[in-house]
PDB file of C-alpha atoms in Angstrom:
ATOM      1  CA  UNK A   1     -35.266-136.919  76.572  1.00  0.00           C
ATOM      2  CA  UNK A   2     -37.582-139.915  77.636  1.00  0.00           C
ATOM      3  CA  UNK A   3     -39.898-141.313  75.114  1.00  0.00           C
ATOM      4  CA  UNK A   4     -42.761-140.471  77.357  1.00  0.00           C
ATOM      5  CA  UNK A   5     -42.096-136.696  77.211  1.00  0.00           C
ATOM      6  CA  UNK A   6     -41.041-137.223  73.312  1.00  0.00           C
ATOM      7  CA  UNK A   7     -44.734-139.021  72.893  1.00  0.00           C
ATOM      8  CA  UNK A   8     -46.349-135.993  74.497  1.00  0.00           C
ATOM      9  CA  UNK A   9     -44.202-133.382  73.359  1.00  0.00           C
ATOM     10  CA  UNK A  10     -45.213-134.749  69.230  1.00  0.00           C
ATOM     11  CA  UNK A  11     -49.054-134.783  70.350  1.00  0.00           C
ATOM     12  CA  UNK A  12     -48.538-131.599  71.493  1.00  0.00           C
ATOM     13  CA  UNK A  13     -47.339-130.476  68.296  1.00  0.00           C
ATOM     14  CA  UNK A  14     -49.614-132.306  66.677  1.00  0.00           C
ATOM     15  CA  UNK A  15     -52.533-130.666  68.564  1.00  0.00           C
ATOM     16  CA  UNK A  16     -51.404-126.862  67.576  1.00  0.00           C
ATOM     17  CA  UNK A  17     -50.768-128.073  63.695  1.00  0.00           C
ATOM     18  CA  UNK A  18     -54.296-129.066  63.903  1.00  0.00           C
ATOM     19  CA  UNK A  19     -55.935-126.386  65.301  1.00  0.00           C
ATOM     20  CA  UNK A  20     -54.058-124.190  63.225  1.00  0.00           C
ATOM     21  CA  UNK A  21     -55.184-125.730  59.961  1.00  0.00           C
ATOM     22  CA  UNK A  22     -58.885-125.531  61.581  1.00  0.00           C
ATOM     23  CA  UNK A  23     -58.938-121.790  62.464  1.00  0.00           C
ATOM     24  CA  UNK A  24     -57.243-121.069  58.739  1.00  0.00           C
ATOM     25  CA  UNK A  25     -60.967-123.286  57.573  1.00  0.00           C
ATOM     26  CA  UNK A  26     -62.657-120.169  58.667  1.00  0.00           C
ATOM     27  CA  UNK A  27     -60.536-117.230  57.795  1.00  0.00           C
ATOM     28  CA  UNK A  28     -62.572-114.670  59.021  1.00  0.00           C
ATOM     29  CA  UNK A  29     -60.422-111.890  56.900  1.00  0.00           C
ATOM     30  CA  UNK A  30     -61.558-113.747  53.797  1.00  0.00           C
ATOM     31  CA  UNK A  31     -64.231-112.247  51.708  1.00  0.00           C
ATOM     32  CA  UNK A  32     -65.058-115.765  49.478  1.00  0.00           C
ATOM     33  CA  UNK A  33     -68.829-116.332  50.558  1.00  0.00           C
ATOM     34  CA  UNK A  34     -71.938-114.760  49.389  1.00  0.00           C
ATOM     35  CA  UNK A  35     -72.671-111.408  50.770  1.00  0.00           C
ATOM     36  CA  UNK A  36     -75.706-108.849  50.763  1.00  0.00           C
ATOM     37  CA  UNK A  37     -75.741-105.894  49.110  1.00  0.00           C
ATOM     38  CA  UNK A  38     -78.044-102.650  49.670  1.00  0.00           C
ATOM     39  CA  UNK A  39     -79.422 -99.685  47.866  1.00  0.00           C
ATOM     40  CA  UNK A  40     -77.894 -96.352  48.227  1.00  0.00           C
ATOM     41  CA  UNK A  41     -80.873 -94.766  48.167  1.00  0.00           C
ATOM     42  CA  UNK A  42     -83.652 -96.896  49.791  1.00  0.00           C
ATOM     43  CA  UNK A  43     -80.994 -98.687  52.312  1.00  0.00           C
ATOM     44  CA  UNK A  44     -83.263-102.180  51.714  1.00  0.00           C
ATOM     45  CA  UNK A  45     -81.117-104.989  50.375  1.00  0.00           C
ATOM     46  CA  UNK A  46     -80.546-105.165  46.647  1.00  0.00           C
ATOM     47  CA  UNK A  47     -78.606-108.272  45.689  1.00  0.00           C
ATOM     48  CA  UNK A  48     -76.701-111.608  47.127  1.00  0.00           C
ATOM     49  CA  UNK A  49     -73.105-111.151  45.535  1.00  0.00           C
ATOM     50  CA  UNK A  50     -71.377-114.337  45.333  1.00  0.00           C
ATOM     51  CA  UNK A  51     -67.110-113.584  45.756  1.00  0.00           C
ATOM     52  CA  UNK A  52     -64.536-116.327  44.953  1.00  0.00           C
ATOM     53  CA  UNK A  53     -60.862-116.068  44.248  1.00  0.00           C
ATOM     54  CA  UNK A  54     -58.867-118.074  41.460  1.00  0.00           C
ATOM     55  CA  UNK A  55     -55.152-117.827  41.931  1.00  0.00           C
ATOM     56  CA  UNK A  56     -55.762-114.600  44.351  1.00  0.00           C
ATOM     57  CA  UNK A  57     -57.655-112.822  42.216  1.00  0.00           C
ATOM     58  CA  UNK A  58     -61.122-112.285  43.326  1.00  0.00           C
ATOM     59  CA  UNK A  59     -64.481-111.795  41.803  1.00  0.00           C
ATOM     60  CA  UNK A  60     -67.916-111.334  42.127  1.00  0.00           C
ATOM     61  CA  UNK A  61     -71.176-112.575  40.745  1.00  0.00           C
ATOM     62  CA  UNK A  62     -75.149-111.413  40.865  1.00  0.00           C
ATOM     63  CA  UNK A  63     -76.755-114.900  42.586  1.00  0.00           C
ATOM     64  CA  UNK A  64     -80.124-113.455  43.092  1.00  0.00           C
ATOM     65  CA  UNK A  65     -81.840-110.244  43.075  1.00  0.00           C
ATOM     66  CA  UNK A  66     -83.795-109.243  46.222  1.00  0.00           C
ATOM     67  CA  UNK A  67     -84.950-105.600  45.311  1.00  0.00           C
ATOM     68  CA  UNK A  68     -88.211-106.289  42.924  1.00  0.00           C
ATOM     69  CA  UNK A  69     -87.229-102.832  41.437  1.00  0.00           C
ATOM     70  CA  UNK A  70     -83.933-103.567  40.401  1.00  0.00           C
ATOM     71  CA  UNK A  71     -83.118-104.044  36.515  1.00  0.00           C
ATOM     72  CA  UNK A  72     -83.151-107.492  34.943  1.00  0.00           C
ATOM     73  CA  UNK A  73     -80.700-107.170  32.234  1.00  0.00           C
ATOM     74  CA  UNK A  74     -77.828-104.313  32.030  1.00  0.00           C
ATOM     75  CA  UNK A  75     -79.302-101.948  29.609  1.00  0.00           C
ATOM     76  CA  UNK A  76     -77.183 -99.102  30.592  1.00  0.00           C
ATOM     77  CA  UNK A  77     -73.855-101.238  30.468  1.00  0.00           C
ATOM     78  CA  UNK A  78     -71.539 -99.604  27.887  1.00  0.00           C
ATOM     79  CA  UNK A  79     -69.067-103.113  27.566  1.00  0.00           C
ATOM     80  CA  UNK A  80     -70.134-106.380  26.579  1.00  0.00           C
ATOM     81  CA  UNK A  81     -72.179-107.025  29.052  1.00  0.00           C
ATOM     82  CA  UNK A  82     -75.013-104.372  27.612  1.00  0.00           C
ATOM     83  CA  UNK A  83     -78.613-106.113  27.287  1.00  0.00           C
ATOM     84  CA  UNK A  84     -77.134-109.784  29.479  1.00  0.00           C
ATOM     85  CA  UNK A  85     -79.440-110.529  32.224  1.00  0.00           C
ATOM     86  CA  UNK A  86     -78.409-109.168  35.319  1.00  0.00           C
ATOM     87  CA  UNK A  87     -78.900-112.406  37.621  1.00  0.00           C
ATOM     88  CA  UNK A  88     -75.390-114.610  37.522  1.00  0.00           C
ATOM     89  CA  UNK A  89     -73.339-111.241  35.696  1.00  0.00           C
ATOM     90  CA  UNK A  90     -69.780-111.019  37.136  1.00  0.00           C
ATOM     91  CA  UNK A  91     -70.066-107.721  38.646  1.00  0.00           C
ATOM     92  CA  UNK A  92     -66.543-107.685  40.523  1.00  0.00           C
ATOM     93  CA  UNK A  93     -63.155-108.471  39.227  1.00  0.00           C
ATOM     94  CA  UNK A  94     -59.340-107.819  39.228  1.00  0.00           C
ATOM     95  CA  UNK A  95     -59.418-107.389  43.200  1.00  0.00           C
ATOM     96  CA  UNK A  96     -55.807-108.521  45.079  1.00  0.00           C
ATOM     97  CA  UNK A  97     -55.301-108.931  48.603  1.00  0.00           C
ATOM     98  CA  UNK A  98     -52.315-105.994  49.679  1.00  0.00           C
ATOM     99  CA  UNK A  99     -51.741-105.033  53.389  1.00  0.00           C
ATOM    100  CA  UNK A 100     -55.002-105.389  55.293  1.00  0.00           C
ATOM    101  CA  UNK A 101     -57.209-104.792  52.061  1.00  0.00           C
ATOM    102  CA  UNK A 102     -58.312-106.053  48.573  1.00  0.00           C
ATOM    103  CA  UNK A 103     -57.638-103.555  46.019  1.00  0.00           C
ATOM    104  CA  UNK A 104     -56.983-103.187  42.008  1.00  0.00           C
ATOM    105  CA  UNK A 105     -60.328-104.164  41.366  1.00  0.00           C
ATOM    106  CA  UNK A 106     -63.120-102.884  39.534  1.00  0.00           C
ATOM    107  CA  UNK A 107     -67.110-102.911  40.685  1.00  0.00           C
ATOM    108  CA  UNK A 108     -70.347-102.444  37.995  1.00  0.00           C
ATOM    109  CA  UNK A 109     -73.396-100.778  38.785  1.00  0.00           C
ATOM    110  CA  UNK A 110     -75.760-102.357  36.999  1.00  0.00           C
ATOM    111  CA  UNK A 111     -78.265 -99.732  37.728  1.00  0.00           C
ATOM    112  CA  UNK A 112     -76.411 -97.130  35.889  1.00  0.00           C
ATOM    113  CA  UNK A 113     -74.143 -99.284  33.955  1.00  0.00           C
ATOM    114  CA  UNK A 114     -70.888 -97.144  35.523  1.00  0.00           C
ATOM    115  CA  UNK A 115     -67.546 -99.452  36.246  1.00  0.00           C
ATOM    116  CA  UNK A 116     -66.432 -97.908  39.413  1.00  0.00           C
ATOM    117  CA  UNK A 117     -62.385 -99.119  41.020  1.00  0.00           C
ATOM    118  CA  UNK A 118     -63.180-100.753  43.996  1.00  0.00           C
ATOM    119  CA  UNK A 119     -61.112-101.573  47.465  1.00  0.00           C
ATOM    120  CA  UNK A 120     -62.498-103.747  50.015  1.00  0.00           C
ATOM    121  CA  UNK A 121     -62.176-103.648  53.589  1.00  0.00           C
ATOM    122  CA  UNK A 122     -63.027-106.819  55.944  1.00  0.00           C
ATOM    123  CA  UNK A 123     -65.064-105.475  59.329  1.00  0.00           C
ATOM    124  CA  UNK A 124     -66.302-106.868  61.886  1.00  0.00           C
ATOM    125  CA  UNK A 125     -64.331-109.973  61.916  1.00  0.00           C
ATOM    126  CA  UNK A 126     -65.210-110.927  58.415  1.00  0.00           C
ATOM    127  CA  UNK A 127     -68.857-110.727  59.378  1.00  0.00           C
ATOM    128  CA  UNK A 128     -69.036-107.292  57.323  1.00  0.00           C
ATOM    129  CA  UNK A 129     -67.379-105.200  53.937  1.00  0.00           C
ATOM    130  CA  UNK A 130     -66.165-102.392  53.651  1.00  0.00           C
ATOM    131  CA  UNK A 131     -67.040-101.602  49.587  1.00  0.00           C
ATOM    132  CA  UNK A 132     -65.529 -98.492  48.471  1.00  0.00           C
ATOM    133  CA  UNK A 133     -66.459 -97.612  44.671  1.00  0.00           C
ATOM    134  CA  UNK A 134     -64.536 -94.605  43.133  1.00  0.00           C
ATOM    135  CA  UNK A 135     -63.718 -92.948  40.127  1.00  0.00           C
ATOM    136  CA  UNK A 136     -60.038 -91.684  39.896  1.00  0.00           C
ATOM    137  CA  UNK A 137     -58.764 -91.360  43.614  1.00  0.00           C
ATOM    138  CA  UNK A 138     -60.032 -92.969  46.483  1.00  0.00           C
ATOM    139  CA  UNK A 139     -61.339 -89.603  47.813  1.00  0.00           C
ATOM    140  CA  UNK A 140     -63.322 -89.090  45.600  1.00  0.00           C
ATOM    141  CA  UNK A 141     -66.478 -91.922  45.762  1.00  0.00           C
ATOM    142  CA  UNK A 142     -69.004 -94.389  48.103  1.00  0.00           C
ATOM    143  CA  UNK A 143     -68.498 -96.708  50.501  1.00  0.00           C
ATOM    144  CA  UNK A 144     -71.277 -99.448  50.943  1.00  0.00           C
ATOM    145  CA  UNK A 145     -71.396-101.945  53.737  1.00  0.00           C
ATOM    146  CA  UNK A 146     -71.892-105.476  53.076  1.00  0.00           C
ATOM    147  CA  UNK A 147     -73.378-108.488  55.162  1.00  0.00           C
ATOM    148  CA  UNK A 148     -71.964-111.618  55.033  1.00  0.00           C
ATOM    149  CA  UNK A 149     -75.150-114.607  54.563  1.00  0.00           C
ATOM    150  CA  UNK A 150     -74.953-117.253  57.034  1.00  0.00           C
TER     151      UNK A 150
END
């Protein structure tokens, strides 16, 4: 091989290693970002919902409140998180990503102080959730949609 076509040949390579490692930057299957949440019952958005993983585990914390209705501190909760101030709680935990979703993880409702399991589901590209809170089986719960904030 000529060292002209070996020179292109190892930019070439060097090109798709790079835009490889750009388009993983922005993995739009990823649900780390802050997302918004909405009432069941009202539809109007209820919370921003900060989600970050540590060792691929993820979680998710309260970072502001948007519904002026909406509890300040967990007075329902039944764990140790009864009477804490609702605004920077850790609402979501334990989730894992397996086979197109993140399950194994468990959601609070602050407004009734229930801890639901929870899968998630990335949508439209990553632009959207897929929350599904239930009690014993899948079947059997609520599926809320989530928007991610730009």
């Amino acid at each position: 091989m000529n060292k002209n076509r070996h020179l292109a040949l190892n930019f070439l390579f060097f090109i798709i290693a790079m835009g490889s490692q750009a388009c993983g930057a922005q993995d739009l299957g990823s649900i780390n970002g802050v997302w918004k949440t909405y009432d069941d019952e009202t539809n109007q958005p209820a919370a921003l919902v900060e989600i970050s993983s540590k060792d691929g585990v993820y979680s998710g914390t309260i970072k502001k409140l948007l519904d002026p209705n909406s509890p300040s501190t967990c007075d329902k909760c039944t764990d140790q998180r009864k009477g804490k101030p609702v605004l920077g709680m850790q609402i979501l935990t334990g989730l894992r990503w397996v086979e197109g979703s993140y399950v194994g993880g468990r959601i609070l409702d602050p407004d009734d102080g229930e801890i639901y399991r929870v899968q998630i589901k990335p949508i439209d590209q990553g632009a959207k959730l897929d929350v599904h809170a239930y009690i014993g089986i899948p079947l059997l719960g609520r599926t809320q949609t989530w928007i991610r904030e730009k």
